[in-house]
PQR file of N, CA, C, O and H, with PARSE charges and radii, in Angstrom:
ATOM      1  N   MET A   1     103.168 134.278  96.854 -0.4000 1.5000
ATOM      2  CA  MET A   1     102.547 133.565  95.757 -0.0000 2.0000
ATOM      3  C   MET A   1     103.608 132.362  95.630  0.5500 1.7000
ATOM      4  O   MET A   1     104.744 132.616  95.231 -0.5500 1.4000
ATOM      5  N   ALA A   2     103.305 131.307  95.903 -0.4000 1.5000
ATOM      6  CA  ALA A   2     104.234 130.341  95.679 -0.0000 2.0000
ATOM      7  C   ALA A   2     105.001 129.711  94.871  0.5500 1.7000
ATOM      8  O   ALA A   2     104.447 129.475  93.797 -0.5500 1.4000
ATOM      9  H   ALA A   2     102.381 131.100  96.226  0.4000 1.0000
ATOM     10  N   LEU A   3     106.132 129.316  94.964 -0.4000 1.5000
ATOM     11  CA  LEU A   3     107.285 128.678  93.810 -0.0000 2.0000
ATOM     12  C   LEU A   3     106.773 127.212  92.866  0.5500 1.7000
ATOM     13  O   LEU A   3     106.805 126.224  93.599 -0.5500 1.4000
ATOM     14  H   LEU A   3     106.582 129.507  95.836  0.4000 1.0000
ATOM     15  N   ALA A   4     106.427 126.963  91.770 -0.4000 1.5000
ATOM     16  CA  ALA A   4     106.549 125.366  91.811 -0.0000 2.0000
ATOM     17  C   ALA A   4     107.462 125.064  91.372  0.5500 1.7000
ATOM     18  O   ALA A   4     107.511 125.615  90.273 -0.5500 1.4000
ATOM     19  H   ALA A   4     106.400 127.766  91.174  0.4000 1.0000
ATOM     20  N   GLN A   5     108.873 124.102  91.630 -0.4000 1.5000
ATOM     21  CA  GLN A   5     110.077 123.557  91.423 -0.0000 2.0000
ATOM     22  C   GLN A   5     109.799 122.423  90.703  0.5500 1.7000
ATOM     23  O   GLN A   5     108.824 121.785  91.102 -0.5500 1.4000
ATOM     24  H   GLN A   5     108.833 123.655  92.523  0.4000 1.0000
ATOM     25  N   ALA A   6     110.287 122.072  89.916 -0.4000 1.5000
ATOM     26  CA  ALA A   6     110.065 121.574  88.965 -0.0000 2.0000
ATOM     27  C   ALA A   6     111.383 120.194  89.288  0.5500 1.7000
ATOM     28  O   ALA A   6     112.505 120.399  89.749 -0.5500 1.4000
ATOM     29  H   ALA A   6     111.078 122.589  89.592  0.4000 1.0000
ATOM     30  N   VAL A   7     110.663 118.521  88.784 -0.4000 1.5000
ATOM     31  CA  VAL A   7     111.610 117.508  89.692 -0.0000 2.0000
ATOM     32  C   VAL A   7     112.123 117.300  88.258  0.5500 1.7000
ATOM     33  O   VAL A   7     111.195 117.503  87.475 -0.5500 1.4000
ATOM     34  H   VAL A   7     109.751 118.355  88.409  0.4000 1.0000
ATOM     35  N   LEU A   8     113.370 116.937  87.573 -0.4000 1.5000
ATOM     36  CA  LEU A   8     113.984 116.500  87.252 -0.0000 2.0000
ATOM     37  C   LEU A   8     114.519 114.786  87.177  0.5500 1.7000
ATOM     38  O   LEU A   8     115.215 114.231  88.028 -0.5500 1.4000
ATOM     39  H   LEU A   8     114.124 116.773  88.210  0.4000 1.0000
ATOM     40  N   ILE A   9     114.015 114.214  86.013 -0.4000 1.5000
ATOM     41  CA  ILE A   9     113.909 112.874  86.326 -0.0000 2.0000
ATOM     42  C   ILE A   9     114.950 112.428  84.570  0.5500 1.7000
ATOM     43  O   ILE A   9     114.696 112.681  83.392 -0.5500 1.4000
ATOM     44  H   ILE A   9     113.450 114.664  85.322  0.4000 1.0000
ATOM     45  N   PRO A  10     115.824 111.876  85.081 -0.5600 1.5000
ATOM     46  CA  PRO A  10     116.652 111.622  84.000  0.2800 2.0000
ATOM     47  C   PRO A  10     115.184 110.495  82.459  0.5500 1.7000
ATOM     48  O   PRO A  10     114.032 110.067  82.534 -0.5500 1.4000
ATOM     49  N   ASP A  11     116.384 110.539  81.254 -0.4000 1.5000
ATOM     50  CA  ASP A  11     115.643 110.227  80.685 -0.0000 2.0000
ATOM     51  C   ASP A  11     115.473 108.408  80.683  0.5500 1.7000
ATOM     52  O   ASP A  11     114.573 107.815  80.089 -0.5500 1.4000
ATOM     53  H   ASP A  11     117.320 110.887  81.193  0.4000 1.0000
ATOM     54  N   HIS A  12     116.450 107.822  81.408 -0.4000 1.5000
ATOM     55  CA  HIS A  12     116.462 106.737  81.041 -0.0000 2.0000
ATOM     56  C   HIS A  12     115.853 105.525  82.947  0.5500 1.7000
ATOM     57  O   HIS A  12     115.886 104.343  83.288 -0.5500 1.4000
ATOM     58  H   HIS A  12     117.182 108.303  81.891  0.4000 1.0000
ATOM     59  N   ILE A  13     115.344 107.035  83.638 -0.4000 1.5000
ATOM     60  CA  ILE A  13     114.618 106.040  84.627 -0.0000 2.0000
ATOM     61  C   ILE A  13     112.782 106.222  84.643  0.5500 1.7000
ATOM     62  O   ILE A  13     112.203 107.306  84.573 -0.5500 1.4000
ATOM     63  H   ILE A  13     115.317 107.995  83.361  0.4000 1.0000
ATOM     64  N   ASP A  14     112.408 105.461  84.704 -0.4000 1.5000
ATOM     65  CA  ASP A  14     110.773 105.399  84.864 -0.0000 2.0000
ATOM     66  C   ASP A  14     110.096 106.481  86.345  0.5500 1.7000
ATOM     67  O   ASP A  14     110.227 106.291  87.554 -0.5500 1.4000
ATOM     68  H   ASP A  14     112.878 104.581  84.761  0.4000 1.0000
ATOM     69  N   ALA A  15     109.317 107.691  85.535 -0.4000 1.5000
ATOM     70  CA  ALA A  15     108.683 108.434  86.433 -0.0000 2.0000
ATOM     71  C   ALA A  15     107.720 108.043  87.757  0.5500 1.7000
ATOM     72  O   ALA A  15     107.419 108.621  88.801 -0.5500 1.4000
ATOM     73  H   ALA A  15     109.210 107.846  84.552  0.4000 1.0000
ATOM     74  N   GLU A  16     107.368 106.611  87.080 -0.4000 1.5000
ATOM     75  CA  GLU A  16     106.325 106.404  88.678 -0.0000 2.0000
ATOM     76  C   GLU A  16     106.854 105.286  89.043  0.5500 1.7000
ATOM     77  O   GLU A  16     106.008 104.736  89.748 -0.5500 1.4000
ATOM     78  H   GLU A  16     107.612 106.141  86.232  0.4000 1.0000
ATOM     79  N   THR A  17     107.990 104.483  88.946 -0.4000 1.5000
ATOM     80  CA  THR A  17     108.127 103.934  89.687 -0.0000 2.0000
ATOM     81  C   THR A  17     110.011 104.213  90.636  0.5500 1.7000
ATOM     82  O   THR A  17     110.414 103.785  91.718 -0.5500 1.4000
ATOM     83  H   THR A  17     108.677 104.930  88.373  0.4000 1.0000
ATOM     84  N   GLY A  18     110.790 105.215  89.432 -0.4000 1.5000
ATOM     85  CA  GLY A  18     112.455 104.648  89.730 -0.0000 2.0000
ATOM     86  C   GLY A  18     113.424 104.353  89.340  0.5500 1.7000
ATOM     87  O   GLY A  18     114.562 104.820  89.392 -0.5500 1.4000
ATOM     88  H   GLY A  18     110.463 105.563  88.554  0.4000 1.0000
ATOM     89  N   MET A  19     112.718 103.058  88.678 -0.4000 1.5000
ATOM     90  CA  MET A  19     113.445 102.084  88.549 -0.0000 2.0000
ATOM     91  C   MET A  19     113.906 102.440  86.847  0.5500 1.7000
ATOM     92  O   MET A  19     113.099 102.959  86.076 -0.5500 1.4000
ATOM     93  H   MET A  19     111.794 102.679  88.636  0.4000 1.0000
ATOM     94  N   ALA A  20     115.125 102.119  86.492 -0.4000 1.5000
ATOM     95  CA  ALA A  20     115.999 101.936  85.242 -0.0000 2.0000
ATOM     96  C   ALA A  20     114.477 101.091  84.334  0.5500 1.7000
ATOM     97  O   ALA A  20     113.708 100.164  84.591 -0.5500 1.4000
ATOM     98  H   ALA A  20     115.781 101.698  87.119  0.4000 1.0000
ATOM     99  N   LYS A  21     114.738 102.375  82.861 -0.4000 1.5000
ATOM    100  CA  LYS A  21     113.528 101.767  82.082 -0.0000 2.0000
ATOM    101  C   LYS A  21     114.157 100.534  81.536  0.5500 1.7000
ATOM    102  O   LYS A  21     113.345  99.741  81.060 -0.5500 1.4000
ATOM    103  H   LYS A  21     115.362 103.128  82.653  0.4000 1.0000
ATOM    104  N   VAL A  22     115.498 100.157  81.489 -0.4000 1.5000
ATOM    105  CA  VAL A  22     115.967  98.867  80.363 -0.0000 2.0000
ATOM    106  C   VAL A  22     115.297  98.021  81.813  0.5500 1.7000
ATOM    107  O   VAL A  22     114.644  96.986  81.679 -0.5500 1.4000
ATOM    108  H   VAL A  22     116.157 100.801  81.876  0.4000 1.0000
ATOM    109  N   GLU A  23     115.556  98.596  83.072 -0.4000 1.5000
ATOM    110  CA  GLU A  23     115.832  96.690  84.030 -0.0000 2.0000
ATOM    111  C   GLU A  23     114.024  96.764  84.374  0.5500 1.7000
ATOM    112  O   GLU A  23     113.805  96.352  85.513 -0.5500 1.4000
ATOM    113  H   GLU A  23     116.087  99.436  83.180  0.4000 1.0000
ATOM    114  N   LEU A  24     112.677  97.220  83.588 -0.4000 1.5000
ATOM    115  CA  LEU A  24     112.071  97.479  83.262 -0.0000 2.0000
ATOM    116  C   LEU A  24     111.388  96.461  82.267  0.5500 1.7000
ATOM    117  O   LEU A  24     110.668  95.464  82.302 -0.5500 1.4000
ATOM    118  H   LEU A  24     112.855  97.556  82.663  0.4000 1.0000
ATOM    119  N   ARG A  25     112.087  97.364  81.272 -0.4000 1.5000
ATOM    120  CA  ARG A  25     111.985  96.419  79.463 -0.0000 2.0000
ATOM    121  C   ARG A  25     112.325  94.813  79.845  0.5500 1.7000
ATOM    122  O   ARG A  25     112.051  93.960  79.001 -0.5500 1.4000
ATOM    123  H   ARG A  25     112.672  98.174  81.243  0.4000 1.0000
ATOM    124  N   ARG A  26     112.792  94.503  80.846 -0.4000 1.5000
ATOM    125  CA  ARG A  26     114.078  93.376  80.947 -0.0000 2.0000
ATOM    126  C   ARG A  26     112.965  91.999  81.801  0.5500 1.7000
ATOM    127  O   ARG A  26     112.891  90.788  81.593 -0.5500 1.4000
ATOM    128  H   ARG A  26     113.013  95.197  81.531  0.4000 1.0000
ATOM    129  N   MET A  27     112.163  93.014  82.885 -0.4000 1.5000
ATOM    130  CA  MET A  27     111.426  91.981  83.868 -0.0000 2.0000
ATOM    131  C   MET A  27     110.386  92.289  82.798  0.5500 1.7000
ATOM    132  O   MET A  27     109.457  91.483  82.843 -0.5500 1.4000
ATOM    133  H   MET A  27     112.222  93.998  83.054  0.4000 1.0000
ATOM    134  N   LEU A  28     110.312  92.859  82.213 -0.4000 1.5000
ATOM    135  CA  LEU A  28     108.484  92.703  81.489 -0.0000 2.0000
ATOM    136  C   LEU A  28     108.565  91.436  80.296  0.5500 1.7000
ATOM    137  O   LEU A  28     107.643  90.677  79.997 -0.5500 1.4000
ATOM    138  H   LEU A  28     111.067  93.514  82.176  0.4000 1.0000
ATOM    139  N   ASP A  29     109.780  91.455  79.793 -0.4000 1.5000
ATOM    140  CA  ASP A  29     109.958  90.290  78.512 -0.0000 2.0000
ATOM    141  C   ASP A  29     109.869  89.131  79.161  0.5500 1.7000
ATOM    142  O   ASP A  29     109.142  88.261  78.682 -0.5500 1.4000
ATOM    143  H   ASP A  29     110.529  92.072  80.036  0.4000 1.0000
ATOM    144  N   GLU A  30     110.774  88.822  80.693 -0.4000 1.5000
ATOM    145  CA  GLU A  30     110.449  87.714  81.329 -0.0000 2.0000
ATOM    146  C   GLU A  30     109.436  87.487  81.264  0.5500 1.7000
ATOM    147  O   GLU A  30     109.179  86.633  80.416 -0.5500 1.4000
ATOM    148  H   GLU A  30     111.365  89.529  81.082  0.4000 1.0000
ATOM    149  N   GLY A  31     108.508  87.923  81.879 -0.4000 1.5000
ATOM    150  CA  GLY A  31     107.352  88.499  82.352 -0.0000 2.0000
ATOM    151  C   GLY A  31     106.456  87.530  81.362  0.5500 1.7000
ATOM    152  O   GLY A  31     105.901  86.610  81.963 -0.5500 1.4000
ATOM    153  H   GLY A  31     108.717  88.617  82.568  0.4000 1.0000
ATOM    154  N   LEU A  32     106.187  87.600  79.698 -0.4000 1.5000
ATOM    155  CA  LEU A  32     105.876  87.403  78.947 -0.0000 2.0000
ATOM    156  C   LEU A  32     106.817  86.176  78.573  0.5500 1.7000
ATOM    157  O   LEU A  32     106.289  85.389  79.360 -0.5500 1.4000
ATOM    158  H   LEU A  32     106.638  88.348  79.210  0.4000 1.0000
ATOM    159  N   ALA A  33     107.640  85.550  78.071 -0.4000 1.5000
ATOM    160  CA  ALA A  33     108.038  85.277  77.807 -0.0000 2.0000
ATOM    161  C   ALA A  33     107.419  83.479  78.912  0.5500 1.7000
ATOM    162  O   ALA A  33     107.056  82.364  78.538 -0.5500 1.4000
ATOM    163  H   ALA A  33     108.068  86.189  77.432  0.4000 1.0000
ATOM    164  N   GLU A  34     107.552  83.938  79.889 -0.4000 1.5000
ATOM    165  CA  GLU A  34     106.974  82.573  81.355 -0.0000 2.0000
ATOM    166  C   GLU A  34     105.336  83.039  80.985  0.5500 1.7000
ATOM    167  O   GLU A  34     104.554  82.257  81.525 -0.5500 1.4000
ATOM    168  H   GLU A  34     107.847  84.844  80.193  0.4000 1.0000
ATOM    169  N   LEU A  35     104.804  83.874  80.378 -0.4000 1.5000
ATOM    170  CA  LEU A  35     103.330  83.612  79.734 -0.0000 2.0000
ATOM    171  C   LEU A  35     102.562  82.714  78.912  0.5500 1.7000
ATOM    172  O   LEU A  35     101.468  82.158  78.821 -0.5500 1.4000
ATOM    173  H   LEU A  35     105.440  84.509  79.939  0.4000 1.0000
ATOM    174  N   GLU A  36     104.307  82.925  78.050 -0.4000 1.5000
ATOM    175  CA  GLU A  36     103.955  82.090  76.607 -0.0000 2.0000
ATOM    176  C   GLU A  36     104.368  80.761  77.264  0.5500 1.7000
ATOM    177  O   GLU A  36     103.589  80.065  76.613 -0.5500 1.4000
ATOM    178  H   GLU A  36     105.197  83.376  78.124  0.4000 1.0000
ATOM    179  N   ARG A  37     104.949  79.953  77.991 -0.4000 1.5000
ATOM    180  CA  ARG A  37     105.436  79.244  78.317 -0.0000 2.0000
ATOM    181  C   ARG A  37     104.459  78.255  79.223  0.5500 1.7000
ATOM    182  O   ARG A  37     104.555  77.060  79.502 -0.5500 1.4000
ATOM    183  H   ARG A  37     105.582  80.518  78.520  0.4000 1.0000
ATOM    184  N   GLY A  38     103.477  79.271  79.563 -0.4000 1.5000
ATOM    185  CA  GLY A  38     102.618  78.671  80.206 -0.0000 2.0000
ATOM    186  C   GLY A  38     102.969  78.717  81.766  0.5500 1.7000
ATOM    187  O   GLY A  38     102.139  78.411  82.622 -0.5500 1.4000
ATOM    188  H   GLY A  38     103.400  80.242  79.336  0.4000 1.0000
ATOM    189  N   GLU A  39     104.196  79.104  82.041 -0.4000 1.5000
ATOM    190  CA  GLU A  39     104.764  79.757  83.732 -0.0000 2.0000
ATOM    191  C   GLU A  39     103.529  80.450  84.842  0.5500 1.7000
ATOM    192  O   GLU A  39     102.980  80.100  85.887 -0.5500 1.4000
ATOM    193  H   GLU A  39     104.870  79.352  81.346  0.4000 1.0000
ATOM    194  N   GLY A  40     103.480  81.806  83.772 -0.4000 1.5000
ATOM    195  CA  GLY A  40     102.502  82.746  84.735 -0.0000 2.0000
ATOM    196  C   GLY A  40     103.252  83.038  85.767  0.5500 1.7000
ATOM    197  O   GLY A  40     103.973  82.128  86.176 -0.5500 1.4000
ATOM    198  H   GLY A  40     103.926  82.090  82.923  0.4000 1.0000
ATOM    199  N   ILE A  41     103.296  84.198  86.383 -0.4000 1.5000
ATOM    200  CA  ILE A  41     103.467  84.263  88.199 -0.0000 2.0000
ATOM    201  C   ILE A  41     102.624  84.211  89.129  0.5500 1.7000
ATOM    202  O   ILE A  41     101.588  84.857  88.973 -0.5500 1.4000
ATOM    203  H   ILE A  41     102.710  84.938  86.051  0.4000 1.0000
ATOM    204  N   GLU A  42     102.784  83.551  90.177 -0.4000 1.5000
ATOM    205  CA  GLU A  42     101.690  83.248  91.577 -0.0000 2.0000
ATOM    206  C   GLU A  42     102.066  84.664  92.398  0.5500 1.7000
ATOM    207  O   GLU A  42     103.099  85.323  92.271 -0.5500 1.4000
ATOM    208  H   GLU A  42     103.626  83.026  90.304  0.4000 1.0000
ATOM    209  N   MET A  43     101.117  84.890  93.127 -0.4000 1.5000
ATOM    210  CA  MET A  43     101.498  86.046  93.719 -0.0000 2.0000
ATOM    211  C   MET A  43     100.043  85.976  95.368  0.5500 1.7000
ATOM    212  O   MET A  43      98.817  85.998  95.484 -0.5500 1.4000
ATOM    213  H   MET A  43     100.278  84.355  93.231  0.4000 1.0000
ATOM    214  N   ASP A  44     100.992  85.908  96.071 -0.4000 1.5000
ATOM    215  CA  ASP A  44      99.519  86.028  97.047 -0.0000 2.0000
ATOM    216  C   ASP A  44      99.202  87.548  97.785  0.5500 1.7000
ATOM    217  O   ASP A  44     100.195  88.255  97.957 -0.5500 1.4000
ATOM    218  H   ASP A  44     101.987  85.890  95.977  0.4000 1.0000
ATOM    219  N   ASP A  45      98.303  87.913  98.087 -0.4000 1.5000
ATOM    220  CA  ASP A  45      97.685  88.664  98.547 -0.0000 2.0000
ATOM    221  C   ASP A  45      98.193  89.498  99.039  0.5500 1.7000
ATOM    222  O   ASP A  45      97.730  90.600  98.746 -0.5500 1.4000
ATOM    223  H   ASP A  45      97.497  87.338  97.947  0.4000 1.0000
ATOM    224  N   ALA A  46      99.555  89.483 100.173 -0.4000 1.5000
ATOM    225  CA  ALA A  46     100.319  89.766 101.156 -0.0000 2.0000
ATOM    226  C   ALA A  46     101.695  90.468 100.083  0.5500 1.7000
ATOM    227  O   ALA A  46     102.176  91.583 100.280 -0.5500 1.4000
ATOM    228  H   ALA A  46      99.931  88.587 100.411  0.4000 1.0000
ATOM    229  N   ALA A  47     102.082  89.637  99.103 -0.4000 1.5000
ATOM    230  CA  ALA A  47     102.525  90.055  98.430 -0.0000 2.0000
ATOM    231  C   ALA A  47     102.587  91.633  97.498  0.5500 1.7000
ATOM    232  O   ALA A  47     103.382  92.557  97.328 -0.5500 1.4000
ATOM    233  H   ALA A  47     101.691  88.730  98.943  0.4000 1.0000
ATOM    234  N   TRP A  48     100.909  91.146  96.965 -0.4000 1.5000
ATOM    235  CA  TRP A  48     100.614  91.901  96.139 -0.0000 2.0000
ATOM    236  C   TRP A  48     100.364  93.410  96.913  0.5500 1.7000
ATOM    237  O   TRP A  48     100.804  94.482  96.496 -0.5500 1.4000
ATOM    238  H   TRP A  48     100.263  90.396  97.104  0.4000 1.0000
ATOM    239  N   GLU A  49      99.480  93.197  98.239 -0.4000 1.5000
ATOM    240  CA  GLU A  49      99.579  94.494  99.031 -0.0000 2.0000
ATOM    241  C   GLU A  49     101.087  95.038  99.347  0.5500 1.7000
ATOM    242  O   GLU A  49     101.258  96.219  99.648 -0.5500 1.4000
ATOM    243  H   GLU A  49      99.123  92.327  98.577  0.4000 1.0000
ATOM    244  N   GLN A  50     101.953  94.297  99.280 -0.4000 1.5000
ATOM    245  CA  GLN A  50     103.504  94.795  99.883 -0.0000 2.0000
ATOM    246  C   GLN A  50     103.983  96.077  98.569  0.5500 1.7000
ATOM    247  O   GLN A  50     104.327  97.259  98.534 -0.5500 1.4000
ATOM    248  H   GLN A  50     101.814  93.338  99.036  0.4000 1.0000
ATOM    249  N   LEU A  51     103.635  94.481  97.233 -0.4000 1.5000
ATOM    250  CA  LEU A  51     104.171  96.049  95.959 -0.0000 2.0000
ATOM    251  C   LEU A  51     102.904  97.340  95.448  0.5500 1.7000
ATOM    252  O   LEU A  51     102.822  98.169  94.542 -0.5500 1.4000
ATOM    253  H   LEU A  51     103.356  93.521  97.262  0.4000 1.0000
ATOM    254  N   ARG A  52     102.171  96.971  96.458 -0.4000 1.5000
ATOM    255  CA  ARG A  52     101.822  98.201  95.893 -0.0000 2.0000
ATOM    256  C   ARG A  52     101.631  99.389  96.874  0.5500 1.7000
ATOM    257  O   ARG A  52     101.242 100.557  96.868 -0.5500 1.4000
ATOM    258  H   ARG A  52     102.237  96.298  97.194  0.4000 1.0000
ATOM    259  N   SER A  53     102.271  98.151  97.983 -0.4000 1.5000
ATOM    260  CA  SER A  53     102.555  99.572  99.155 -0.0000 2.0000
ATOM    261  C   SER A  53     104.014 100.343  98.861  0.5500 1.7000
ATOM    262  O   SER A  53     104.364 101.480  99.178 -0.5500 1.4000
ATOM    263  H   SER A  53     102.586  97.202  97.988  0.4000 1.0000
ATOM    264  N   GLU A  54     104.486  99.652  98.382 -0.4000 1.5000
ATOM    265  CA  GLU A  54     106.123  99.852  98.052 -0.0000 2.0000
ATOM    266  C   GLU A  54     105.610 101.198  96.503  0.5500 1.7000
ATOM    267  O   GLU A  54     106.010 102.362  96.479 -0.5500 1.4000
ATOM    268  H   GLU A  54     104.201  98.729  98.124  0.4000 1.0000
ATOM    269  N   LEU A  55     104.855 100.671  95.618 -0.4000 1.5000
ATOM    270  CA  LEU A  55     104.863 102.140  94.760 -0.0000 2.0000
ATOM    271  C   LEU A  55     104.610 103.269  95.553  0.5500 1.7000
ATOM    272  O   LEU A  55     105.571 104.028  95.685 -0.5500 1.4000
ATOM    273  H   LEU A  55     104.530  99.725  95.637  0.4000 1.0000
ATOM    274  N   ARG A  56     103.352 103.637  96.231 -0.4000 1.5000
ATOM    275  CA  ARG A  56     102.423 104.297  97.121 -0.0000 2.0000
ATOM    276  C   ARG A  56     103.971 105.145  97.958  0.5500 1.7000
ATOM    277  O   ARG A  56     103.868 106.319  98.313 -0.5500 1.4000
ATOM    278  H   ARG A  56     102.572 103.020  96.124  0.4000 1.0000
ATOM    279  N   ALA A  57     105.026 104.525  98.129 -0.4000 1.5000
ATOM    280  CA  ALA A  57     106.310 105.176  98.874 -0.0000 2.0000
ATOM    281  C   ALA A  57     106.877 105.808  97.920  0.5500 1.7000
ATOM    282  O   ALA A  57     107.265 106.970  98.042 -0.5500 1.4000
ATOM    283  H   ALA A  57     105.109 103.571  97.841  0.4000 1.0000
ATOM    284  N   ARG A  58     106.974 105.241  97.042 -0.4000 1.5000
ATOM    285  CA  ARG A  58     108.073 105.293  96.286 -0.0000 2.0000
ATOM    286  C   ARG A  58     107.441 106.964  95.120  0.5500 1.7000
ATOM    287  O   ARG A  58     108.202 107.835  94.699 -0.5500 1.4000
ATOM    288  H   ARG A  58     106.659 104.297  96.942  0.4000 1.0000
ATOM    289  N   ARG A  59     105.998 106.907  94.907 -0.4000 1.5000
ATOM    290  CA  ARG A  59     104.959 107.635  94.412 -0.0000 2.0000
ATOM    291  C   ARG A  59     104.935 109.228  95.792  0.5500 1.7000
ATOM    292  O   ARG A  59     105.257 110.391  95.546 -0.5500 1.4000
ATOM    293  H   ARG A  59     105.380 106.199  95.249  0.4000 1.0000
ATOM    294  N   SER A  60     104.483 108.699  97.038 -0.4000 1.5000
ATOM    295  CA  SER A  60     104.658 110.337  97.531 -0.0000 2.0000
ATOM    296  C   SER A  60     106.179 110.304  98.001  0.5500 1.7000
ATOM    297  O   SER A  60     106.181 111.145  98.899 -0.5500 1.4000
ATOM    298  H   SER A  60     104.222 107.754  97.237  0.4000 1.0000
ATOM    299  N   ALA A  61     107.247 109.893  97.917 -0.4000 1.5000
ATOM    300  CA  ALA A  61     108.800 110.431  98.081 -0.0000 2.0000
ATOM    301  C   ALA A  61     108.879 111.623  97.592  0.5500 1.7000
ATOM    302  O   ALA A  61     109.171 112.653  98.201 -0.5500 1.4000
ATOM    303  H   ALA A  61     107.246 109.210  97.187  0.4000 1.0000
ATOM    304  N   ARG A  62     108.537 111.458  96.149 -0.4000 1.5000
ATOM    305  CA  ARG A  62     109.093 112.809  95.100 -0.0000 2.0000
ATOM    306  C   ARG A  62     107.583 113.988  95.375  0.5500 1.7000
ATOM    307  O   ARG A  62     107.546 115.084  94.815 -0.5500 1.4000
ATOM    308  H   ARG A  62     108.299 110.622  95.655  0.4000 1.0000
TER
END
């Protein structure tokens, strides 16, 4: 019988990204403020793919 080991993640850390929730909230607020000003964020395909790869790596590392 295999035993499952629970991974404990502190409440102040986002489980998906591994980042502090405060930092994620700050990033979201900044992004929303940029959109309100009509600035928006532009990323090329390579940057998006790099971001996706980083998130996949963080998830599989758990």
